[in-house]
CSV table of C-alpha atoms and ligand atoms in Angstrom, one decimal:
chain,number,residue,atom,x,y,z
A,1,MET,CA,-28.1,17.7,-23.7
A,2,THR,CA,-24.3,16.5,-23.7
A,3,LYS,CA,-25.2,12.4,-21.9
A,4,LEU,CA,-23.7,12.2,-18.1
A,5,LYS,CA,-21.1,10.0,-17.4
A,6,PRO,CA,-19.5,8.3,-14.9
A,7,PRO,CA,-15.8,10.4,-14.2
A,8,ARG,CA,-12.8,8.8,-16.2
A,9,GLY,CA,-11.2,5.7,-14.9
A,10,THR,CA,-14.7,4.7,-13.4
A,11,ARG,CA,-17.7,2.6,-13.9
A,12,ASP,CA,-20.8,2.1,-12.7
A,13,LEU,CA,-20.9,-1.6,-11.6
A,14,PHE,CA,-24.6,-3.6,-12.0
A,15,GLY,CA,-26.7,-6.9,-12.9
A,16,VAL,CA,-23.9,-9.8,-13.8
A,17,ASP,CA,-20.7,-7.6,-13.4
A,18,LEU,CA,-21.7,-6.4,-9.6
A,19,ALA,CA,-22.2,-9.7,-8.7
A,20,ARG,CA,-18.9,-10.7,-10.0
A,21,HIS,CA,-17.8,-8.5,-7.6
A,22,ARG,CA,-19.8,-9.2,-4.9
A,23,TYR,CA,-19.2,-13.1,-5.4
A,24,VAL,CA,-14.7,-12.2,-5.6
A,25,ALA,CA,-15.2,-10.3,-1.9
A,26,SER,CA,-17.6,-12.8,-0.1
A,27,VAL,CA,-15.9,-16.0,-0.4
A,28,ALA,CA,-12.6,-13.8,0.2
A,29,GLY,CA,-13.8,-13.4,3.5
A,30,GLU,CA,-15.0,-16.2,4.3
A,31,VAL,CA,-11.6,-17.9,3.5
A,32,ALA,CA,-10.3,-14.7,5.5
A,33,ARG,CA,-12.9,-15.7,8.4
A,34,THR,CA,-11.4,-19.6,8.5
A,35,TYR,CA,-7.8,-18.0,8.7
A,36,GLY,CA,-9.3,-16.0,12.3
A,37,PHE,CA,-9.7,-12.9,10.4
A,38,ALA,CA,-12.4,-10.4,11.2
A,39,GLU,CA,-13.6,-7.5,9.2
A,40,ILE,CA,-12.9,-3.7,9.5
A,41,GLU,CA,-14.5,-0.8,7.8
A,42,THR,CA,-12.9,2.2,7.9
A,43,PRO,CA,-13.3,6.0,6.3
A,44,VAL,CA,-13.1,6.2,2.5
A,45,PHE,CA,-10.7,9.8,3.3
A,46,GLU,CA,-8.2,9.7,6.3
A,47,ALA,CA,-5.5,12.8,6.7
A,48,ALA,CA,-3.3,13.1,4.3
A,49,SER,CA,-0.5,12.4,6.7
A,50,VAL,CA,-1.8,8.9,7.3
A,51,PHE,CA,-0.6,7.8,3.4
A,52,ASP,CA,2.2,10.7,3.0
A,53,ARG,CA,4.5,9.3,6.0
A,54,SER,CA,3.8,5.4,5.4
A,55,LEU,CA,3.8,5.1,1.9
A,56,GLY,CA,6.4,7.6,2.1
A,57,GLU,CA,6.6,10.9,-0.6
A,58,THR,CA,8.6,9.4,-2.9
A,59,SER,CA,6.7,6.7,-4.0
A,60,ASP,CA,4.8,6.8,-7.3
A,61,VAL,CA,1.3,6.3,-5.0
A,62,VAL,CA,1.2,9.3,-3.2
A,63,SER,CA,3.8,11.6,-5.8
A,64,LYS,CA,1.5,11.8,-8.4
A,65,GLU,CA,-2.0,9.1,-8.1
A,66,MET,CA,-3.6,10.4,-4.5
A,67,TYR,CA,-6.9,12.4,-4.4
A,68,GLY,CA,-6.4,15.0,-1.9
A,69,PHE,CA,-8.7,17.6,-0.9
A,70,LYS,CA,-9.2,20.5,1.8
A,71,THR,CA,-12.3,20.7,3.9
A,72,ARG,CA,-14.7,23.6,4.7
A,73,ASP,CA,-14.4,23.7,8.3
A,74,ASP,CA,-10.9,23.4,9.1
A,75,GLY,CA,-8.8,23.6,6.4
A,76,GLU,CA,-7.0,20.1,7.1
A,77,LEU,CA,-5.8,18.8,3.8
A,78,TYR,CA,-8.1,15.3,3.6
A,79,CYS,CA,-7.3,12.0,0.7
A,80,LEU,CA,-9.2,9.4,-0.8
A,81,ARG,CA,-7.7,6.7,0.6
A,82,PRO,CA,-5.4,5.1,-2.4
A,83,GLU,CA,-4.7,1.7,-0.4
A,84,ASN,CA,-6.1,0.1,2.9
A,85,THR,CA,-3.0,-0.9,5.3
A,86,ALA,CA,-1.9,2.5,6.1
A,87,SER,CA,-5.5,3.2,7.1
A,88,VAL,CA,-6.1,-0.1,9.1
A,89,MET,CA,-2.8,0.6,10.8
A,90,ARG,CA,-4.2,3.6,11.2
A,91,ALA,CA,-7.3,2.1,12.7
A,92,PHE,CA,-5.3,-0.2,14.6
A,93,LEU,CA,-4.0,2.9,16.7
A,94,SER,CA,-6.5,5.1,17.0
A,95,ASN,CA,-8.6,1.8,19.0
A,96,GLY,CA,-6.2,1.0,21.1
A,97,MET,CA,-5.8,-2.1,19.6
A,98,GLN,CA,-2.1,-2.9,21.1
A,99,GLN,CA,-4.4,-4.5,23.8
A,100,SER,CA,-4.9,-7.7,22.0
A,101,VAL,CA,-2.1,-8.7,19.7
A,102,PRO,CA,-1.6,-10.5,17.2
A,103,ALA,CA,-5.0,-8.8,15.4
A,104,ARG,CA,-6.5,-10.2,12.2
A,105,LEU,CA,-8.4,-8.3,10.3
A,106,TYR,CA,-9.5,-8.2,6.9
A,107,TYR,CA,-11.4,-5.1,4.7
A,108,SER,CA,-13.0,-5.0,1.2
A,109,GLY,CA,-14.2,-1.6,-0.3
A,110,PRO,CA,-12.9,1.2,-2.9
A,111,MET,CA,-9.8,2.3,-3.3
A,112,PHE,CA,-8.7,5.4,-5.4
A,113,ARG,CA,-6.0,6.0,-7.5
A,114,HIS,CA,-5.4,8.6,-10.4
A,115,GLU,CA,-3.9,6.3,-13.2
A,116,ARG,CA,-4.3,6.2,-16.8
A,117,PRO,CA,-7.3,4.2,-16.8
A,118,GLN,CA,-7.4,0.6,-19.0
A,119,LYS,CA,-8.6,-2.8,-18.9
A,120,GLY,CA,-7.7,-3.7,-15.3
A,121,ARG,CA,-6.3,-0.6,-14.2
A,122,TYR,CA,-9.5,2.3,-13.3
A,123,ARG,CA,-9.3,5.0,-11.2
A,124,GLN,CA,-11.9,3.9,-8.4
A,125,PHE,CA,-10.9,0.0,-8.0
A,126,TYR,CA,-11.3,-2.6,-5.7
A,127,GLN,CA,-10.0,-3.9,-2.7
A,128,PHE,CA,-9.4,-7.0,-0.2
A,129,GLY,CA,-6.9,-7.4,2.1
A,130,VAL,CA,-6.1,-9.0,5.7
A,131,GLU,CA,-3.1,-7.6,8.0
A,132,LEU,CA,-1.5,-9.8,10.5
A,133,VAL,CA,-0.4,-7.2,13.0
A,134,GLY,CA,1.8,-8.2,16.3
A,135,ALA,CA,3.4,-11.3,14.7
A,136,ALA,CA,7.2,-11.4,13.9
A,137,SER,CA,7.2,-15.3,12.8
A,138,PRO,CA,7.4,-15.7,9.9
A,139,LEU,CA,5.1,-18.5,10.3
A,140,ALA,CA,2.6,-15.3,10.2
A,141,ASP,CA,4.3,-14.6,6.9
A,142,VAL,CA,2.8,-18.1,5.7
A,143,ASP,CA,-0.2,-18.1,6.8
A,144,VAL,CA,-1.2,-15.1,5.3
A,145,ILE,CA,-0.2,-16.2,1.7
A,146,ALA,CA,-1.8,-19.2,2.3
A,147,CYS,CA,-5.1,-17.5,2.8
A,148,GLY,CA,-4.6,-15.4,-0.3
A,149,TYR,CA,-4.1,-18.7,-1.9
A,150,ASP,CA,-6.8,-20.8,-0.5
A,151,ILE,CA,-8.7,-18.0,-1.8
A,152,LEU,CA,-7.6,-18.1,-5.2
A,153,CYS,CA,-8.1,-21.8,-5.2
A,154,ARG,CA,-11.9,-21.3,-3.9
A,155,LEU,CA,-12.4,-18.9,-7.2
A,156,GLY,CA,-11.4,-21.7,-9.0
A,157,LEU,CA,-7.9,-20.2,-10.5
A,158,GLU,CA,-6.1,-23.1,-8.8
A,159,GLY,CA,-3.2,-23.4,-12.2
A,160,ARG,CA,-3.9,-19.8,-13.8
A,161,VAL,CA,-2.0,-18.3,-11.1
A,162,MET,CA,1.0,-18.0,-9.2
A,163,VAL,CA,3.0,-17.0,-5.8
A,164,LYS,CA,6.5,-14.9,-6.8
A,165,ILE,CA,8.2,-14.3,-3.5
A,166,ASN,CA,11.4,-12.3,-2.7
A,167,THR,CA,13.5,-11.3,0.3
A,168,LEU,CA,14.0,-7.6,1.1
A,169,GLY,CA,15.9,-8.6,4.4
A,170,ASP,CA,15.9,-6.9,7.6
A,171,GLY,CA,17.1,-3.1,8.4
A,172,ILE,CA,20.7,-3.6,7.7
A,173,SER,CA,20.3,-6.0,4.4
A,174,ARG,CA,18.8,-3.7,2.8
A,175,LEU,CA,20.5,-0.6,3.5
A,176,ALA,CA,23.5,-2.6,2.3
A,177,PHE,CA,21.6,-3.7,-0.9
A,178,ARG,CA,20.7,0.0,-1.2
A,179,ASP,CA,24.3,1.2,-0.9
A,180,ALA,CA,25.3,-1.1,-3.7
A,181,LEU,CA,22.4,-0.5,-6.0
A,182,VAL,CA,23.4,3.4,-5.5
A,183,ALA,CA,26.6,2.5,-6.5
A,184,TYR,CA,25.4,0.2,-9.9
A,185,PHE,CA,23.1,2.7,-10.9
A,186,SER,CA,25.0,5.9,-10.7
A,187,GLY,CA,27.7,4.2,-13.1
A,188,HIS,CA,24.0,4.3,-15.6
A,189,LYS,CA,23.5,7.4,-15.1
A,190,ASP,CA,22.9,8.0,-18.5
A,191,LYS,CA,20.1,5.8,-19.5
A,192,LEU,CA,18.5,6.2,-16.4
A,193,SER,CA,15.0,7.6,-17.1
A,194,GLU,CA,14.3,10.9,-15.2
A,195,ASP,CA,12.0,9.3,-12.5
A,196,SER,CA,14.7,6.3,-11.9
A,197,ARG,CA,17.3,9.4,-11.8
A,198,ALA,CA,14.8,11.2,-8.4
A,199,ARG,CA,14.3,7.2,-7.0
A,200,LEU,CA,18.0,7.0,-6.9
A,201,ARG,CA,18.4,9.5,-4.7
A,202,LYS,CA,15.3,9.2,-2.5
A,203,ASN,CA,14.4,5.3,-2.5
A,204,PRO,CA,16.8,3.5,-5.1
A,205,LEU,CA,15.0,-0.1,-4.5
A,206,ARG,CA,12.3,1.3,-6.5
A,207,ILE,CA,14.2,1.6,-9.7
A,208,LEU,CA,13.7,-2.2,-9.4
A,209,ASP,CA,9.9,-1.8,-9.5
A,210,SER,CA,10.3,0.6,-12.8
A,211,LYS,CA,7.8,0.1,-15.6
A,212,ASP,CA,10.6,1.8,-18.4
A,213,ASP,CA,12.2,0.0,-21.1
A,214,GLY,CA,15.2,2.0,-20.5
A,215,ASP,CA,15.5,0.9,-16.5
A,216,ARG,CA,14.4,-2.7,-17.4
A,217,ALA,CA,17.3,-3.0,-19.5
A,218,LEU,CA,19.8,-2.2,-16.6
A,219,LEU,CA,18.3,-4.7,-14.6
A,220,PRO,CA,19.9,-8.1,-15.5
A,221,ASN,CA,23.1,-7.3,-14.1
A,222,ALA,CA,22.2,-4.9,-11.0
A,223,PRO,CA,23.3,-6.4,-7.7
A,224,THR,CA,21.0,-8.9,-6.1
A,225,PHE,CA,19.3,-9.0,-2.8
A,226,ASP,CA,21.1,-12.5,-2.1
A,227,ASP,CA,24.2,-10.9,-2.0
A,228,HIS,CA,23.2,-8.5,0.9
A,229,LEU,CA,21.9,-10.5,3.4
A,230,ASN,CA,22.7,-11.3,6.3
A,231,ALA,CA,22.5,-14.7,8.0
A,232,ASP,CA,19.3,-13.5,10.1
A,233,SER,CA,17.0,-12.7,6.4
A,234,GLN,CA,18.0,-15.8,5.2
A,235,LYS,CA,17.1,-18.1,8.2
A,236,PHE,CA,13.9,-16.0,8.0
A,237,PHE,CA,13.0,-16.3,4.5
A,238,LYS,CA,14.2,-20.3,4.3
A,239,THR,CA,11.4,-20.8,6.8
A,240,VAL,CA,8.6,-18.8,4.6
A,241,CYS,CA,9.5,-21.0,1.8
A,242,GLU,CA,9.6,-24.1,3.5
A,243,GLY,CA,6.5,-23.1,5.2
A,244,LEU,CA,5.1,-23.0,2.0
A,245,THR,CA,6.5,-26.0,0.5
A,246,ARG,CA,5.2,-28.3,3.4
A,247,LEU,CA,1.9,-26.8,2.8
A,248,GLY,CA,1.8,-27.1,-1.2
A,249,ILE,CA,1.2,-24.1,-2.4
A,250,PRO,CA,3.6,-23.5,-5.7
A,251,TRP,CA,5.9,-20.7,-5.6
A,252,GLN,CA,9.3,-19.6,-7.1
A,253,ARG,CA,11.7,-17.1,-6.5
A,254,ASP,CA,11.5,-13.6,-8.0
A,255,ASP,CA,14.7,-11.6,-6.7
A,256,MET,CA,14.2,-8.4,-8.9
A,257,LEU,CA,10.1,-8.5,-6.8
A,258,VAL,CA,10.0,-5.3,-4.3
A,259,ARG,CA,6.5,-3.8,-3.9
A,260,GLY,CA,6.1,-0.3,-4.9
A,261,LEU,CA,6.0,0.5,-0.8
A,262,ASP,CA,8.3,1.9,1.1
A,263,TYR,CA,7.3,-0.1,4.6
A,264,TYR,CA,7.9,-3.2,3.7
A,265,CYS,CA,10.5,-5.6,4.4
A,266,HIS,CA,11.6,-9.0,4.8
A,267,THR,CA,9.0,-11.4,2.5
A,268,ALA,CA,7.3,-9.3,-0.4
A,269,PHE,CA,5.0,-10.9,-2.7
A,270,GLU,CA,2.7,-11.1,-5.9
A,271,PHE,CA,0.3,-13.6,-7.2
A,272,VAL,CA,0.0,-13.1,-10.6
A,273,THR,CA,-1.2,-14.6,-13.9
A,274,THR,CA,-0.8,-14.6,-17.8
A,275,ASP,CA,-4.3,-13.2,-18.2
A,276,LEU,CA,-4.7,-10.3,-18.3
A,277,GLY,CA,-2.0,-9.1,-20.1
A,278,ALA,CA,-0.1,-6.3,-18.1
A,279,GLN,CA,-2.7,-5.5,-15.4
A,280,GLY,CA,-2.0,-9.4,-14.5
A,281,THR,CA,-0.9,-9.2,-10.5
A,282,VAL,CA,-3.9,-9.8,-9.0
A,283,LEU,CA,-3.2,-10.0,-4.9
A,284,GLY,CA,1.1,-8.4,-3.7
A,285,GLY,CA,1.8,-8.4,-0.3
A,286,GLY,CA,4.3,-8.4,2.2
A,287,ARG,CA,5.9,-8.1,5.9
A,288,TYR,CA,5.8,-4.0,6.9
A,289,ASP,CA,7.4,-4.4,10.2
A,290,GLY,CA,8.6,-0.6,10.2
A,291,LEU,CA,4.8,0.2,9.4
A,292,ILE,CA,3.3,1.5,12.7
A,293,GLU,CA,5.9,3.1,14.2
A,294,LEU,CA,6.1,5.6,11.5
A,295,LEU,CA,2.6,6.7,11.8
A,296,GLY,CA,3.9,7.9,15.6
A,297,GLY,CA,2.7,4.2,16.7
A,298,PRO,CA,5.2,1.8,19.1
A,299,SER,CA,7.5,-1.4,16.7
A,300,ILE,CA,4.7,-3.8,16.7
A,301,PRO,CA,5.9,-5.8,12.9
A,302,GLY,CA,2.7,-6.7,10.7
A,303,VAL,CA,2.2,-8.9,7.6
A,304,GLY,CA,-0.4,-8.2,4.9
A,305,PHE,CA,-1.8,-8.3,1.4
A,306,ALA,CA,-4.3,-6.4,-1.2
A,307,SER,CA,-6.5,-8.0,-4.1
A,308,GLY,CA,-7.7,-6.7,-6.9
A,309,ILE,CA,-11.3,-7.5,-6.6
A,310,ASP,CA,-12.0,-6.0,-10.4
A,311,ARG,CA,-9.1,-7.8,-12.1
A,312,LEU,CA,-10.2,-11.2,-10.1
A,313,ALA,CA,-13.5,-10.4,-11.3
A,314,LEU,CA,-12.2,-10.2,-15.1
A,315,LEU,CA,-10.9,-13.5,-14.8
A,316,LEU,CA,-14.3,-15.0,-13.2
A,317,ASP,CA,-16.1,-13.9,-16.6
A,318,HIS,CA,-17.2,-17.4,-17.8
A,319,ILE,CA,-18.8,-17.8,-14.1
A,320,GLN,CA,-22.6,-17.0,-14.6
A,321,PRO,CA,-23.3,-15.4,-11.0
A,322,ARG,CA,-26.5,-17.3,-10.1
A,323,THR,CA,-29.1,-15.1,-9.0
A,324,ASP,CA,-31.8,-16.1,-5.9
A,325,VAL,CA,-34.7,-15.0,-8.1
A,326,VAL,CA,-38.5,-16.5,-8.7
A,327,ALA,CA,-40.4,-15.8,-11.7
A,328,LEU,CA,-43.7,-15.5,-10.4
A,329,VAL,CA,-46.0,-15.9,-14.0
A,330,PRO,CA,-49.5,-16.2,-13.7
A,331,VAL,CA,-51.7,-16.6,-16.9
A,332,GLY,CA,-55.5,-15.1,-16.9
A,333,GLU,CA,-57.0,-13.1,-15.2
A,334,ALA,CA,-58.1,-15.3,-12.0
A,335,SER,CA,-54.4,-16.6,-11.4
A,336,GLU,CA,-53.6,-12.5,-11.8
A,337,ALA,CA,-55.9,-12.2,-8.3
A,338,PHE,CA,-54.6,-15.4,-6.9
A,339,CYS,CA,-50.8,-14.7,-7.6
A,340,GLN,CA,-51.1,-11.4,-5.4
A,341,PRO,CA,-51.0,-12.5,-2.5
A,342,LEU,CA,-49.5,-15.8,-3.1
A,343,ALA,CA,-46.5,-13.6,-3.7
A,344,HIS,CA,-46.5,-11.7,-0.7
A,345,GLN,CA,-46.2,-15.3,1.1
A,346,LEU,CA,-43.0,-16.6,-0.5
A,347,ARG,CA,-41.7,-13.5,0.0
A,348,ARG,CA,-42.0,-13.4,4.1
A,349,ALA,CA,-40.9,-17.2,3.5
A,350,GLY,CA,-37.7,-15.7,2.4
A,351,PHE,CA,-38.1,-16.5,-1.5
A,352,SER,CA,-36.9,-13.4,-3.7
A,353,ILE,CA,-40.1,-13.1,-6.0
A,354,ASP,CA,-40.2,-11.4,-9.3
A,355,MET,CA,-43.6,-10.8,-11.3
A,356,ALA,CA,-44.2,-8.2,-13.7
A,357,TYR,CA,-47.5,-5.9,-13.6
A,358,ASP,CA,-48.7,-7.1,-16.9
A,359,GLY,CA,-48.0,-9.2,-20.2
A,360,ASN,CA,-48.6,-12.7,-21.7
A,361,VAL,CA,-47.2,-15.4,-21.2
A,362,GLY,CA,-44.4,-15.4,-23.5
A,363,LYS,CA,-43.7,-11.8,-22.4
A,364,ARG,CA,-43.7,-13.2,-18.9
A,365,MET,CA,-41.3,-15.8,-19.5
A,366,LYS,CA,-38.4,-13.4,-21.0
A,367,ARG,CA,-38.8,-11.4,-18.3
A,368,ALA,CA,-37.9,-14.4,-16.1
A,369,ASN,CA,-35.2,-15.1,-17.8
A,370,ARG,CA,-34.3,-11.4,-18.3
A,371,VAL,CA,-33.9,-10.9,-14.5
A,372,GLY,CA,-31.9,-14.5,-14.1
A,373,ALA,CA,-34.4,-16.4,-12.2
A,374,TRP,CA,-33.5,-19.7,-11.5
A,375,ALA,CA,-37.2,-21.1,-11.1
A,376,SER,CA,-40.3,-19.9,-13.0
A,377,VAL,CA,-43.9,-20.7,-11.8
A,378,VAL,CA,-46.8,-20.7,-13.8
A,379,ILE,CA,-50.4,-21.1,-13.0
A,380,GLY,CA,-52.9,-21.2,-15.5
A,381,ASP,CA,-56.8,-21.9,-14.9
A,382,ASP,CA,-56.0,-25.4,-14.8
A,383,GLU,CA,-53.2,-25.5,-12.4
A,384,LEU,CA,-56.0,-23.4,-10.2
A,385,SER,CA,-58.8,-25.6,-10.0
A,386,ALA,CA,-56.5,-28.6,-9.2
A,387,SER,CA,-54.6,-25.9,-6.9
A,388,GLN,CA,-51.1,-26.8,-8.2
A,389,ALA,CA,-48.1,-25.0,-10.1
A,390,THR,CA,-45.4,-25.6,-12.9
A,391,VAL,CA,-42.7,-25.2,-11.9
A,392,ARG,CA,-39.8,-25.1,-14.8
A,393,LEU,CA,-36.2,-25.0,-13.8
A,394,MET,CA,-34.3,-22.3,-16.0
A,395,THR,CA,-31.0,-23.6,-15.7
A,396,THR,CA,-32.1,-27.1,-17.1
A,397,GLY,CA,-35.2,-26.6,-18.5
A,398,ASP,CA,-36.8,-29.3,-16.6
A,399,GLN,CA,-41.0,-28.8,-15.2
A,400,HIS,CA,-42.6,-30.6,-12.3
A,401,SER,CA,-45.9,-30.0,-11.0
A,402,VAL,CA,-46.3,-29.2,-7.5
A,403,ALA,CA,-49.2,-28.8,-5.5
A,404,MET,CA,-49.6,-25.7,-4.3
A,405,ASP,CA,-49.6,-26.5,-0.3
A,406,GLN,CA,-45.9,-28.0,-1.3
A,407,LEU,CA,-44.8,-25.6,-3.3
A,408,GLU,CA,-42.4,-23.9,-0.7
A,409,THR,CA,-41.2,-26.8,0.4
A,410,PHE,CA,-40.4,-27.7,-3.4
A,411,LEU,CA,-38.6,-24.3,-4.0
A,412,ARG,CA,-36.6,-24.5,-1.1
A,413,ALA,CA,-35.2,-28.1,-1.9
A,414,SER,CA,-35.0,-27.2,-4.7
A,415,GLN,CA,-32.8,-23.7,-3.8
A,416,GLU,CA,-30.9,-26.1,-1.3
A,417,THR,CA,-29.2,-28.7,-3.8
A,418,GLY,CA,-28.6,-26.1,-6.1
A,419,VAL,CA,-30.9,-27.0,-8.5
A,420,GLN,CA,-30.7,-23.5,-9.8
B,501,ATP,P1,0.3,-2.5,-10.2
B,501,ATP,O1,1.9,-2.6,-10.4
B,501,ATP,O2,-0.8,-3.4,-11.0
B,501,ATP,O3,0.0,-1.0,-10.4
B,501,ATP,P2,1.0,-2.7,-7.3
B,501,ATP,O4,1.6,-2.1,-6.9
B,501,ATP,O5,0.3,-0.4,-8.0
B,501,ATP,O6,-0.1,-2.2,-8.9
B,501,ATP,P3,-0.4,-2.2,-5.3
B,501,ATP,O7,-0.9,-1.0,-4.3
B,501,ATP,O8,0.5,-3.7,-5.0
B,501,ATP,O9,-0.6,-2.6,-6.4
B,501,ATP,O10,-2.1,-2.8,-4.9
B,501,ATP,C1,-2.4,-4.9,-4.8
B,501,ATP,C2,-3.2,-4.9,-6.2
B,501,ATP,O11,-4.3,-4.4,-6.2
B,501,ATP,C3,-2.9,-5.2,-6.8
B,501,ATP,O12,-2.3,-6.6,-7.4
B,501,ATP,C4,-3.6,-4.8,-8.5
B,501,ATP,O13,-4.7,-6.3,-8.5
B,501,ATP,C5,-4.9,-4.0,-7.2
B,501,ATP,N1,-5.1,-2.9,-8.1
B,501,ATP,C6,-4.4,-1.8,-7.6
B,501,ATP,N2,-4.2,-0.8,-8.6
B,501,ATP,C7,-5.6,-1.0,-9.2
B,501,ATP,C8,-6.0,0.0,-10.2
B,501,ATP,N3,-5.7,1.3,-10.9
B,501,ATP,N4,-7.2,-1.1,-10.8
B,501,ATP,C9,-7.7,-2.0,-10.5
B,501,ATP,N5,-6.8,-2.6,-9.3
B,501,ATP,C10,-5.5,-2.2,-9.4
B,502,MG,MG1,0.3,1.2,-8.8
């Protein structure tokens, strides 16, 4: 029989890998809450129009990467979400959140894109993101970038990532820039990739985002955003940059940075690491003032980011996530009989207890290591008669004789002080 495998570009997550994913999402959630963001969870599939309208039908995501399907009941076209900003804006409108702006929302969960799988690039991947909706001030952009930076610092990545930032300007500046790009690239049409020739008609800004070498060779002499920014846009960008500097966030201007999606204006930013090769972008975001209108809502500005949990988890491969498991190790029959109710009592007290059903001490201690127990509690005949347990703290190897009636207190204190 052929061996069953998960679909191409997807993985089963368990053990240490899953623990790292969960760790990234939980740290990110904690930090986001300090900025006043509250969690939202939307369906993993939406009407296709949610993404067609917002991302633009010519975007890579919509034209090549979406998973769509028709339902049996209404024949409507649905899509697995390729990203979550559009879904969260759809939820914002569906639930009348316009009444209480600014809304501060965060999410984490799986996204789906039909891409060529490689390290750090999957067909089902996980994002954490925040959306600050209904705030037009550049200070909101600063807050959102600061939140992303804080998350990466809390994950221990300070010094390993850099913030690249650019401005796309307001609608007027963007149009002027677009015209200049069309004029420039039209003069080099023969050197453009096929994709970029199509972009030239539909969305020339995306040529700047191209990964094709021929396209990239044309970029150094291309017109720059700066020459087309009006005074308002310049002022907006200056306030963002100054705000970041004031908070001590290291940033670098990258005037080639455009985000792949249609709806961005003003600020665009990415946090990049050199540690993951081509898949070095771990977080990207920007301002999307026109998005809610594209979805048929009123004109409400917004700014946010999405970060790649899979890529962040890869950067944390030096971290051995801790478990909260305590291994209970009875030695001999009398102890076995004693330990079953003891396990029950400890579990009711909130401890996570692993106890094998058979095996000698050696085998049981091996298992304690395998499940990543932070402590093992060994109880043999001597311990039984003295009403004691031998507690071994697995990372340090320290052993303690603990009176049975003090066992819970001892374990709790060790767990709280992080001795494990
Ligand atoms: P890339 O240029 O790497 O394709 P993107 O511009 O398509 O990224 P966004 O849509 O901005 O990515 O998503 C934000 C973040 O989500 C990315 O910076 C990345 O960390 C992560 N991400 C995007 N696509 C994938 C994927 N297929 N697998 C794993 N992580 C991904
Ligand atoms: Mg992509």
